[in-house]
């Protein structure tokens, strides 16, 4: 799939003659998407080729760095009459009387690859890639891909490409018979020569006329059954399997018609809207007020990490993985040794799985300098603190860092809740201080909340964003508040979970309500994994700050008896085999005692109500965060939840999910649960808007 483009003119396809071959070059930078104007240009070219008897063959090629990298996703929501007619163009190609050769370099993805499949021949540069990534946007190849690819390479291999959505390289494409010839050197010259050599080939080879043979019904059934593991809860993958089966049992014409019907159903589904929302959200998140192309971006050549515990070790690995030297500081030799041993063990496990070599392990470890001296951080360009979550400890460290770190070094805290402004204030260079909130395990989780404090400089912010990209993280800029975006939203989420248990639900029913939404874990499974003692301590810390106290509820009482979660083989659930949660009689009794103590008559909560209470609990806090400006856009909140908390991408994130339900309905539901809707939510509901519309209006106003 391509990035959207906005250019409209009809001259997006140029024509040139090379002997008896007409070359049609699409020029729609940056990725030659199939935008309005492109089909018109192609048809004009085919008109010439059809009428001019001196044209014996046609070559289609991309100008610039790529072939047609896909349909223009922005056109998905256009009325059908206005959207570029890819199927119409492909149909014409399929019936064209003269040979057409697709000359592929860069990427031929989605609609671009479907065009290539409808040509009579395909040639490619060795670095080219082809693929059908539609499934990632909740749709299916809708312009013949589901019917042609199985005919060309077989149903099994076509399904691997269509369900995985990942491109393959030209050599593999040639091996599979997708590409007829690999062309070293000048692609256009090679393609023209190929076209001239095949100018007289008759009958013309057409993929649509091929037959798929020997499809094992068991293979199809296995793939279909496995979808619940590979694509749980999703519509489009099932349609793709249906269509691949149709390709093997029905005529091309029947398959072509079925594909159009299922494509529209997938495209108009909330799932596809949500996945497309995330596609654009991912592009929006890098747009930060005050950051322009001109904002200087610093170079990170060496990194310091303070604390070699759970987070510090994982954070260090991110930089070692991309070849950056890391100095890691601890207070005690044994803690340091333990931290380094864990890093090594992690790498060795990866090597055992064959994902890196033993040589890689040694190279990475060699980049790591363990030390007990803060002074050894004096040359680091970026220093990330990951010590205990305690303000006094952090202040002490930042005070020391201020003296040790070189001028211009970025001083970051991995705090998950504390006030980064307060931390910055102990230094004489608050402009250099930023929050870099990694998620656990820090070497695995994609999300990075980049916490912009009041005085953080634009360069420090831009450098952090750039760094996030280099280490493969999804960086989202957020503001300072307790818990930032992601963890703050968990507070009302947890409150709803606790409320339901107090009033009659089982923890496992509450967790099941989030599984029903597609989350891998519900709130109680998540707390058991994180450690119940963490929330226990932070709630008490917050209360102390506010001058109040916390009354222990049933789950706090579990902590007090030593049941802290997975790490103690028991928390809310029991873990007889270490990882798999099993309902616990201890917890059950604790809950029923607590209900009795509170004089509660238990009632039932249906799954739908439970799911809504939880999901809307997240979203309602998200709306407050948005209104406060702690998140720049609702789509940033969605990116955070999908990349850091396991919210299923096909639901789009909590904000998009609520928009899909209709914000008016959401407000009504929240009120019926006794929850006050956030003012912004209420306002949007009254105006009949969605969060995405709110984002778009604000983006427009800030231009
Ligand atoms: P941890 O207890 O595993 O590790 C903290 C390490 O810091 C320990 O090894 C300790 O010896 C070391 N340390 C303490 N004081 C030090 C000092 N003055 N100098 C050098 N080292 C010192 O804790 P963690 O889970 O890695 O958390 C670290 C930070 O990351 C906290 O601020 C926490 O809130 C945050 N965080 C944790 C998670 C998580 O899931 N664990 C997620 C995101 C952020």
XYZ file of C-alpha atoms and ligand atoms in Angstrom:
747
model
C 0.000 0.000 0.000
C 1.156 3.467 -0.719
C 1.128 6.796 0.921
C -1.664 8.990 -0.301
C -1.014 11.633 -2.887
C -2.982 14.688 -3.716
C -1.954 15.486 -7.298
C -4.798 15.308 -9.777
C -3.702 16.248 -13.308
C -4.437 13.846 -16.144
C -0.822 13.843 -17.366
C 0.365 11.434 -14.715
C 1.274 8.845 -17.340
C 3.734 9.804 -20.076
C 4.092 8.035 -23.417
C 7.283 7.434 -25.339
C 8.240 5.254 -28.290
C 11.186 2.901 -28.388
C 11.064 1.235 -31.799
C 7.778 -0.652 -32.041
C 7.240 -0.568 -28.275
C 5.125 2.087 -26.555
C 6.371 2.872 -23.055
C 3.854 4.163 -20.525
C 5.567 5.724 -17.521
C 3.532 6.615 -14.453
C 4.802 9.740 -12.727
C 2.896 10.232 -9.518
C 5.504 10.768 -6.827
C 6.351 9.746 -4.218
C 5.140 6.179 -4.811
C 3.152 6.289 -8.069
C -0.088 5.480 -6.261
C -3.096 4.768 -8.454
C -4.643 8.181 -7.772
C -7.194 10.098 -9.827
C -5.552 10.982 -13.130
C -3.472 7.802 -13.336
C -6.128 5.592 -14.976
C -6.965 8.382 -17.435
C -3.289 8.541 -18.404
C -3.059 4.777 -18.850
C -6.219 4.600 -20.945
C -4.913 7.371 -23.198
C -1.749 5.314 -23.668
C -3.647 2.113 -24.425
C -5.844 4.037 -26.916
C -2.707 5.023 -28.809
C -1.303 1.495 -28.659
C -4.563 0.049 -29.879
C -5.029 2.420 -32.811
C -1.441 2.807 -33.984
C -0.553 -0.253 -36.041
C 3.157 0.530 -35.691
C 2.922 -0.218 -31.950
C 3.541 -3.928 -31.450
C 3.805 -4.071 -27.651
C 3.478 -1.927 -24.532
C 5.708 -1.556 -21.479
C 4.309 -0.166 -18.215
C 6.928 1.222 -15.867
C 7.113 3.547 -12.864
C 8.976 6.845 -12.998
C 11.256 7.658 -10.046
C 11.969 5.125 -7.370
C 9.173 2.611 -7.799
C 6.531 0.829 -9.835
C 2.934 1.516 -8.721
C 3.188 0.963 -4.960
C -0.543 0.619 -4.470
C -3.992 2.094 -4.605
C -4.376 5.550 -3.103
C -5.872 4.793 0.297
C -7.429 8.244 0.545
C -9.639 7.300 -2.397
C -11.165 4.362 -0.480
C -13.782 6.642 0.986
C -14.576 8.460 -2.251
C -17.939 7.855 -3.928
C -17.448 5.023 -6.397
C -18.030 7.236 -9.457
C -15.215 9.576 -8.401
C -12.695 6.990 -7.247
C -10.072 5.893 -9.788
C -11.392 2.805 -11.564
C -8.686 0.218 -11.014
C -10.882 -2.720 -11.940
C -11.933 -1.038 -15.188
C -8.319 -0.482 -16.180
C -7.327 -4.016 -15.215
C -10.210 -5.461 -17.223
C -9.029 -3.573 -20.247
C -5.484 -4.866 -19.762
C -6.810 -8.406 -19.556
C -8.474 -8.107 -22.947
C -5.852 -5.979 -24.637
C -4.940 -7.311 -28.069
C -1.205 -6.517 -27.954
C 1.326 -7.771 -25.417
C 1.754 -5.636 -22.316
C 4.835 -6.022 -20.121
C 5.049 -4.735 -16.553
C 8.580 -3.564 -15.739
C 8.903 -3.573 -11.963
C 11.417 -1.804 -9.775
C 10.953 -0.586 -6.200
C 7.637 -2.031 -5.098
C 4.568 -3.381 -6.890
C 2.127 -3.665 -4.040
C -1.628 -4.063 -3.772
C -3.320 -2.502 -6.792
C 0.102 -1.972 -8.370
C 0.830 -5.689 -8.216
C -2.666 -6.469 -9.498
C -1.934 -4.325 -12.551
C 1.271 -6.272 -13.095
C -0.626 -9.564 -12.753
C -3.063 -8.462 -15.453
C -0.217 -7.758 -17.876
C 0.847 -10.581 -20.175
C 4.406 -10.568 -18.847
C 6.318 -9.267 -15.843
C 9.986 -8.399 -15.727
C 11.734 -6.991 -12.669
C 14.887 -5.369 -11.391
C 16.689 -7.578 -8.849
C 15.876 -5.239 -5.921
C 12.138 -5.095 -6.630
C 9.436 -6.342 -4.290
C 5.909 -7.520 -5.003
C 3.060 -8.214 -2.627
C -0.576 -7.929 -1.632
C -0.678 -6.125 1.733
C -4.451 -5.400 1.632
C -5.174 -7.688 4.596
C -3.264 -5.241 6.781
C -5.904 -2.646 6.005
C -8.771 -5.041 6.654
C -9.537 -5.528 2.972
C -8.573 -7.982 0.271
C -6.982 -7.611 -3.134
C -10.026 -6.268 -4.943
C -8.841 -5.921 -8.526
C -8.283 -9.513 -9.548
C -5.455 -10.345 -7.145
C -7.395 -13.053 -5.335
C -8.222 -14.703 -8.660
C -4.971 -14.236 -10.563
C -2.350 -15.005 -7.927
C -3.727 -18.499 -7.127
C -3.917 -19.183 -10.875
C -0.313 -18.136 -11.269
C 1.420 -19.741 -8.267
C -1.142 -22.063 -6.675
C -3.651 -21.552 -3.901
C -1.299 -22.420 -1.018
C 1.458 -20.002 -1.973
C -1.025 -17.287 -2.943
C -2.681 -17.605 0.456
C 0.640 -17.213 2.217
C 1.130 -13.924 0.376
C -2.428 -12.668 0.724
C -2.959 -13.610 4.374
C 0.495 -12.536 5.528
C 0.420 -9.361 3.478
C 4.219 -9.271 3.356
C 6.032 -8.588 0.103
C 8.500 -10.995 -1.468
C 11.619 -10.036 -3.374
C 12.138 -10.293 -7.095
C 14.284 -13.450 -6.936
C 11.564 -15.258 -5.002
C 8.929 -13.886 -7.381
C 10.938 -15.240 -10.316
C 11.286 -18.617 -8.621
C 7.534 -18.769 -8.065
C 6.834 -17.884 -11.687
C 5.383 -14.452 -10.961
C 8.232 -12.693 -12.725
C 9.191 -13.966 -16.204
C 12.650 -12.420 -16.299
C 14.979 -10.610 -13.910
C 16.748 -7.729 -15.600
C 20.159 -6.670 -14.386
C 21.183 -3.136 -15.344
C 18.843 -0.825 -17.247
C 15.323 -2.059 -16.494
C 13.581 -0.026 -19.159
C 15.988 -1.094 -21.904
C 15.661 -4.720 -20.817
C 11.870 -4.491 -20.667
C 11.652 -2.917 -24.114
C 13.852 -5.662 -25.533
C 11.724 -8.299 -23.803
C 8.530 -6.700 -25.188
C 9.951 -6.546 -28.716
C 10.957 -10.210 -28.484
C 7.439 -11.160 -27.442
C 5.595 -8.790 -29.757
C 4.355 -11.610 -31.970
C 3.495 -14.112 -29.257
C 0.002 -15.437 -29.899
C -2.112 -16.488 -28.141
C -1.099 -13.971 -25.513
C -0.557 -15.519 -22.104
C -3.223 -14.282 -19.704
C -3.222 -15.281 -16.064
C -7.027 -15.133 -15.973
C -7.162 -17.989 -18.491
C -5.046 -20.341 -16.413
C -6.547 -23.122 -14.316
C -5.721 -23.923 -10.715
C -5.306 -27.632 -10.264
C -4.966 -30.146 -7.460
C -6.216 -28.074 -4.580
C -6.283 -30.216 -1.485
C -9.568 -29.502 0.348
C -7.904 -30.453 3.640
C -5.242 -27.799 3.100
C -7.946 -25.157 2.665
C -9.786 -26.394 5.723
C -6.603 -26.308 7.825
C -5.880 -22.751 6.733
C -9.437 -21.718 7.501
C -9.314 -23.338 10.938
C -5.999 -21.706 11.678
C -7.361 -18.206 11.032
C -8.519 -18.032 14.637
C -4.857 -18.229 15.643
C -3.381 -16.058 12.930
C -6.154 -13.492 12.363
C -8.465 -13.831 15.330
C -11.711 -11.904 15.030
C -10.970 -10.520 11.568
C -13.258 -10.559 8.545
C -11.029 -10.047 5.537
C -8.796 -13.124 5.977
C -11.851 -15.405 5.828
C -12.987 -13.690 2.640
C -9.517 -14.160 1.166
C -9.635 -17.908 1.785
C -13.150 -18.043 0.286
C -11.924 -16.247 -2.810
C -8.838 -18.426 -3.208
C -11.147 -21.420 -3.075
C -13.419 -19.849 -5.685
C -10.358 -19.334 -7.909
C -9.865 -23.090 -7.824
C -13.482 -24.123 -8.380
C -15.189 -21.460 -10.481
C -14.602 -19.479 -13.646
C -12.518 -16.326 -13.611
C -15.646 -14.284 -14.344
C -17.439 -15.717 -11.324
C -14.401 -15.150 -9.111
C -13.955 -11.606 -10.384
C -17.573 -10.814 -9.454
C -17.341 -12.493 -6.025
C -14.162 -10.582 -5.300
C -15.841 -7.241 -6.014
C -18.693 -8.078 -3.683
C -16.502 -9.237 -0.792
C -14.093 -6.342 -1.275
C -16.925 -3.848 -0.770
C -18.124 -5.708 2.317
C -14.639 -5.690 3.806
C -13.955 -2.073 2.861
C -17.191 -0.849 4.415
C -16.611 -2.751 7.665
C -15.624 -1.043 10.942
C -12.533 -3.289 10.915
C -11.178 -1.861 7.692
C -12.104 1.697 8.668
C -10.194 1.128 11.911
C -7.107 -0.293 10.247
C -7.090 2.562 7.731
C -7.480 4.985 10.631
C -4.315 3.524 12.158
C -2.488 3.684 8.835
C -3.049 7.452 8.770
C -2.587 7.795 12.551
C 0.886 6.393 12.157
C 1.741 9.136 9.680
C 0.165 11.898 11.756
C 1.995 11.106 14.975
C 5.254 12.582 13.700
C 3.621 16.005 13.194
C 4.559 17.914 16.328
C 3.921 21.604 16.999
C 7.214 23.457 16.925
C 9.073 20.722 15.051
C 9.788 21.397 11.405
C 12.193 20.056 8.816
C 14.524 22.845 9.914
C 14.591 21.802 13.593
C 18.157 20.633 14.255
C 18.381 16.924 15.049
C 21.303 15.787 17.203
C 23.347 12.680 16.533
C 23.242 9.919 19.129
C 26.561 8.090 18.956
C 26.741 6.751 22.479
C 24.213 6.036 25.196
C 24.215 5.847 28.974
C 21.670 3.861 30.976
C 21.299 4.210 34.744
C 19.909 1.133 36.453
C 20.417 -2.408 35.133
C 17.078 -3.762 36.356
C 14.094 -4.955 34.359
C 13.815 -1.801 32.291
C 17.433 -0.604 32.165
C 18.644 -3.889 30.659
C 15.898 -3.954 28.033
C 16.444 -0.297 27.156
C 20.182 -0.877 26.724
C 19.516 -3.773 24.327
C 17.646 -1.481 21.930
C 20.792 0.527 21.332
C 23.204 -2.422 21.290
C 20.973 -3.962 18.615
C 21.671 -1.052 16.263
C 25.396 -0.972 17.002
C 25.492 1.903 19.494
C 27.818 1.643 22.500
C 26.045 1.713 25.871
C 27.505 2.464 29.285
C 25.320 1.031 32.019
C 25.535 2.234 35.622
C 24.497 0.525 38.855
C 25.179 1.233 42.504
C 26.170 -2.317 43.479
C 28.434 -4.772 41.684
C 26.048 -7.701 42.171
C 23.104 -5.777 40.654
C 25.338 -4.808 37.746
C 26.495 -8.394 37.203
C 22.913 -9.633 37.348
C 21.793 -7.038 34.830
C 24.571 -7.875 32.368
C 23.950 -11.616 32.779
C 20.265 -11.079 31.934
C 21.143 -9.145 28.793
C 23.526 -11.881 27.705
C 20.958 -14.581 28.435
C 18.331 -12.735 26.375
C 20.712 -12.517 23.424
C 21.706 -16.151 23.740
C 18.062 -17.187 23.713
C 17.553 -15.168 20.540
C 20.619 -16.840 19.031
C 19.244 -20.264 19.998
C 16.106 -19.461 18.059
C 18.348 -18.680 15.095
C 17.341 -15.015 14.865
C 20.884 -13.756 15.464
C 24.277 -15.476 15.343
C 26.587 -16.175 18.298
C 28.904 -13.644 16.683
C 26.108 -11.028 16.928
C 25.726 -11.868 20.621
C 29.416 -11.223 21.258
C 29.463 -8.053 19.165
C 26.523 -6.632 21.077
C 27.884 -7.522 24.487
C 31.236 -6.019 23.484
C 29.465 -2.683 22.934
C 28.299 -2.689 26.550
C 30.387 -1.059 29.287
C 29.264 -1.896 32.833
C 30.284 0.549 35.547
C 29.566 1.706 39.082
C 30.658 5.280 38.341
C 28.262 7.956 37.104
C 31.313 9.887 35.822
C 31.669 7.270 33.094
C 28.615 8.822 31.456
C 30.500 12.007 30.635
C 30.738 11.286 26.887
C 27.218 9.926 26.337
C 24.938 11.798 23.930
C 21.818 10.328 25.496
C 21.442 9.175 29.097
C 18.342 7.267 30.178
C 17.591 6.830 33.864
C 15.715 3.634 34.798
C 16.092 3.345 38.576
C 13.388 2.805 41.203
C 10.176 4.782 40.773
C 10.919 7.219 43.554
C 11.077 10.993 43.136
C 13.851 11.536 45.674
C 16.068 8.901 44.069
C 15.427 10.339 40.598
C 16.105 13.906 41.749
C 19.358 12.826 43.307
C 20.411 11.146 40.063
C 19.489 14.090 37.847
C 21.371 16.434 40.182
C 24.470 14.278 39.722
C 23.906 13.889 36.001
C 23.775 17.651 35.621
C 27.344 17.785 36.866
C 28.618 14.785 34.906
C 26.901 14.873 31.496
C 28.442 16.829 28.661
C 26.687 19.982 27.438
C 23.948 19.131 24.931
C 23.516 15.544 26.168
C 19.885 14.451 26.418
C 18.925 13.554 29.982
C 15.941 11.209 29.939
C 13.866 9.490 32.586
C 11.996 6.259 32.032
C 9.604 7.102 34.840
C 6.121 5.684 34.312
C 4.258 8.161 36.507
C 6.446 10.883 37.997
C 6.443 14.571 37.067
C 9.197 15.124 34.499
C 9.041 18.892 35.128
C 9.927 18.321 38.749
C 12.821 16.070 37.748
C 14.026 18.624 35.175
C 13.906 21.409 37.761
C 16.781 19.954 39.773
C 19.116 20.518 36.809
C 20.481 23.757 35.421
C 19.495 22.531 31.948
C 15.795 21.620 31.991
C 15.745 22.094 28.201
C 17.831 18.908 27.941
C 15.465 16.829 30.055
C 12.766 14.621 28.574
C 10.747 11.537 29.524
C 11.351 8.401 27.470
C 8.752 5.960 28.679
C 9.621 2.497 27.384
C 7.253 -0.412 27.967
C 8.136 -3.781 29.399
C 9.859 -5.840 28.018
C 11.669 -2.781 26.693
C 13.629 -4.687 24.055
C 10.382 -6.072 22.606
C 7.544 -3.585 23.044
C 7.222 -1.160 20.139
C 5.719 1.764 21.990
C 7.742 4.671 23.324
C 5.923 7.555 25.009
C 8.114 10.595 24.472
C 7.240 12.932 27.321
C 7.671 16.585 26.420
C 8.193 18.568 29.620
C 7.488 22.321 29.844
C 11.056 23.298 29.059
C 12.175 20.422 26.805
C 13.841 21.974 23.753
C 12.621 21.315 20.247
C 15.978 19.818 19.312
C 15.846 17.386 22.216
C 12.333 16.386 21.181
C 13.201 16.041 17.486
C 16.327 14.044 18.342
C 14.297 11.725 20.571
C 11.769 11.122 17.800
C 14.561 10.405 15.361
C 16.234 8.074 17.852
C 12.949 6.202 18.412
C 12.710 5.532 14.704
C 16.316 4.340 14.510
C 15.763 1.761 17.238
C 12.490 0.624 15.661
C 10.112 2.118 18.213
C 6.782 3.783 17.630
C 7.436 7.121 19.324
C 4.383 9.118 20.395
C 4.822 12.574 21.921
C 2.774 13.139 25.073
C 2.666 15.764 27.807
C 3.343 15.544 31.517
C 0.654 14.175 33.815
C 0.386 11.312 36.251
C 0.824 8.135 34.187
C 1.103 10.089 30.911
C -1.388 8.744 28.362
C -1.366 4.953 28.457
C -1.077 4.259 32.183
C -3.348 7.128 33.161
C -6.153 5.606 31.119
C -5.734 2.357 33.034
C -6.954 4.004 36.249
C -10.659 4.269 35.318
C -10.305 0.995 33.430
C -9.219 -0.701 36.610
C -11.939 1.107 38.551
C -14.571 -0.352 36.239
C -13.073 -3.829 36.565
C -13.085 -3.533 40.363
C -16.617 -2.140 40.355
C -17.920 -5.091 38.380
C -16.257 -7.621 40.659
C -17.556 -5.877 43.771
C -21.062 -5.970 42.318
C -21.090 -9.565 41.196
C -18.779 -10.374 38.263
C -15.941 -12.893 38.470
C -12.450 -11.662 37.539
C -12.437 -14.232 34.714
C -15.703 -12.826 33.300
C -14.253 -9.338 33.338
C -11.119 -10.515 31.549
C -13.237 -12.463 29.068
C -15.058 -9.234 28.208
C -11.797 -7.792 26.917
C -10.864 -11.024 25.127
C -14.188 -10.626 23.326
C -12.913 -7.299 22.042
C -9.727 -9.014 20.840
C -7.378 -8.027 23.685
C -4.891 -10.775 24.549
C -5.318 -9.988 28.256
C -8.026 -8.530 30.416
C -7.411 -6.057 33.266
C -6.881 -8.688 35.959
C -4.555 -10.862 33.903
C -2.608 -7.701 33.103
C -2.293 -6.663 36.765
C -1.142 -10.151 37.696
C 1.494 -9.972 34.998
C 2.716 -6.484 35.942
C 2.647 -7.346 39.664
C -0.260 -6.345 41.883
C 2.175 -4.737 44.302
C 3.091 -2.041 41.733
C -0.433 -0.572 41.606
C -0.791 -1.177 45.323
C 2.252 0.983 46.034
C 1.470 3.686 43.496
C -2.095 4.153 44.748
C -0.736 4.613 48.252
C 1.973 6.981 47.047
C -0.657 9.092 45.230
C -2.894 9.110 48.302
C -0.014 10.195 50.512
C 0.667 13.075 48.154
C -2.997 14.063 48.205
C -3.123 13.761 52.007
C -5.651 10.934 51.894
C -5.524 7.231 52.662
C -6.385 4.082 50.710
C -8.729 1.470 52.075
C -7.599 -2.007 51.079
C -10.060 -3.722 48.755
C -10.137 -7.464 47.978
C -7.206 -7.281 45.562
C -5.105 -5.176 47.946
C -5.740 -7.801 50.590
C -4.310 -10.388 48.205
C -1.114 -8.320 47.984
C -0.996 -8.043 51.764
C -1.048 -11.829 52.033
C 1.830 -12.106 49.573
C -0.138 -12.851 46.399
C 1.497 -10.365 44.059
C 0.689 -11.977 40.706
C 2.568 -14.218 38.291
C 5.886 -13.581 39.995
C 4.614 -15.201 43.235
C 2.737 -17.945 41.315
C -0.470 -16.473 42.599
C -2.314 -13.182 42.551
C -5.837 -12.714 41.400
C -5.387 -16.037 39.619
C -3.383 -19.128 40.486
C -0.564 -20.128 38.128
C -0.056 -23.848 38.645
C 2.059 -24.125 35.478
C 3.748 -20.741 35.850
C 1.932 -18.703 33.186
C -1.617 -19.854 32.521
C -4.121 -18.141 34.835
C -6.567 -20.403 36.642
C -9.394 -19.010 38.850
C -8.353 -19.123 42.475
C -10.505 -20.247 45.415
C -8.495 -17.885 47.648
C -9.485 -14.920 45.485
C -13.063 -16.113 45.266
C -13.348 -16.169 49.045
C -11.645 -12.801 49.376
C -14.171 -11.322 46.955
C -17.222 -12.844 48.600
C -16.021 -11.683 52.044
C -15.449 -8.211 50.670
C -18.922 -8.097 49.109
C -20.439 -9.201 52.401
C -18.449 -6.557 54.247
C -19.784 -3.907 51.866
C -23.320 -5.283 52.030
C -23.472 -5.770 48.265
C -26.069 -8.001 46.648
C -24.257 -9.478 43.658
C -25.783 -9.129 40.224
C -24.852 -10.425 36.763
C -22.984 -8.366 34.183
C -23.502 -9.400 30.568
C -20.433 -9.544 28.343
C -21.557 -6.585 26.254
C -21.980 -4.333 29.288
C -18.652 -5.485 30.710
C -16.826 -4.803 27.449
C -18.382 -1.363 27.120
C -17.708 -0.386 30.725
C -14.034 -1.242 30.292
C -13.437 0.081 26.795
C -15.391 3.271 27.442
C -13.558 3.671 30.741
C -10.319 3.908 28.773
C -11.811 6.204 26.171
C -13.474 8.602 28.630
C -10.110 9.259 30.268
C -8.601 9.532 26.780
C -11.093 12.308 26.008
C -9.943 14.211 29.106
C -6.302 13.705 28.140
C -7.102 15.013 24.678
C -8.890 18.082 25.963
C -6.000 18.851 28.315
C -3.586 18.619 25.386
C -1.549 15.842 27.029
C -2.161 13.926 23.804
C -2.028 15.922 20.594
C -4.632 13.837 18.781
C -7.108 11.092 19.518
C -5.266 9.056 16.914
C -2.075 9.259 19.014
C -3.987 7.688 21.894
C -5.093 4.909 19.573
C -1.519 4.328 18.407
C -0.439 4.108 22.051
C -3.090 1.538 22.913
C -2.514 -0.618 19.860
C 1.281 -0.642 20.189
C 1.649 -0.688 23.955
C -1.429 -2.339 25.445
C -2.554 -4.997 22.987
C -5.697 -3.181 21.846
C -6.544 -4.976 18.591
C -5.590 -2.955 15.531
C -8.776 -3.968 13.760
C -10.724 -2.089 16.465
C -8.598 0.984 15.756
C -7.780 1.840 19.394
C -10.141 2.959 22.175
C -10.996 6.353 20.669
C -11.776 4.994 17.212
C -13.693 2.102 18.760
C -15.923 4.535 20.638
C -16.420 6.625 17.488
C -17.519 3.480 15.651
C -20.188 2.855 18.294
C -21.468 6.409 17.823
C -20.428 8.868 20.532
C -24.077 9.637 21.329
C -24.633 5.969 22.229
C -21.424 5.928 24.213
C -22.516 8.921 26.294
C -25.871 7.295 26.932
C -24.202 4.064 28.058
C -21.709 5.844 30.308
C -24.490 7.809 31.964
C -26.433 4.610 32.541
C -23.330 3.212 34.305
C -23.191 6.287 36.539
C -20.010 7.550 34.856
C -19.791 11.255 33.985
C -18.825 11.607 30.317
C -15.762 13.776 29.719
C -16.809 17.273 28.557
C -15.129 16.832 25.164
C -16.863 13.511 24.611
C -20.199 15.074 25.471
C -19.556 17.992 23.136
C -18.613 15.760 20.198
C -21.607 13.527 20.853
C -23.921 16.565 20.861
C -22.409 17.759 17.589
C -22.706 14.279 16.049
C -18.961 14.078 15.436
C -16.263 11.450 15.808
C -12.851 11.779 17.436
C -11.228 11.524 14.021
C -13.267 14.533 12.856
C -12.120 16.420 15.938
C -8.492 15.613 15.050
C -8.997 16.699 11.449
C -10.618 19.997 12.441
C -7.819 20.795 14.864
C -5.168 19.928 12.294
C -6.845 22.249 9.795
C -7.139 25.066 12.331
C -3.447 24.837 13.227
C -2.310 25.219 9.594
P 13.988 -2.472 38.817
O 13.819 -2.465 40.270
O 13.946 -3.746 38.065
O 15.380 -1.804 38.446
C 15.863 -0.636 39.036
C 17.385 -0.762 39.082
O 17.917 0.521 39.373
C 17.879 -1.723 40.145
O 18.718 -2.658 39.523
C 18.647 -0.827 41.102
O 19.770 -1.462 41.662
C 19.041 0.312 40.216
N 19.304 1.556 40.913
C 18.634 2.104 41.946
N 19.198 3.266 42.301
C 20.230 3.464 41.478
C 21.185 4.497 41.341
N 21.183 5.536 42.144
N 22.118 4.365 40.383
C 22.111 3.312 39.569
N 21.232 2.309 39.661
C 20.295 2.390 40.594
O 12.925 -1.442 38.258
P 12.316 -1.343 36.784
O 11.088 -2.146 36.708
O 13.405 -1.558 35.799
O 11.855 0.189 36.731
C 12.767 1.236 36.527
C 12.014 2.478 36.107
O 11.284 2.194 34.910
C 10.991 2.982 37.100
O 10.978 4.375 37.071
C 9.693 2.413 36.589
O 8.574 3.168 36.962
C 9.923 2.525 35.105
N 9.123 1.617 34.286
C 8.933 0.311 34.661
C 8.175 -0.517 33.862
C 7.979 -1.952 34.212
O 7.060 -2.564 33.670
N 8.794 -2.533 35.076
C 7.622 -0.023 32.679
C 7.860 1.292 32.308
C 8.616 2.100 33.124
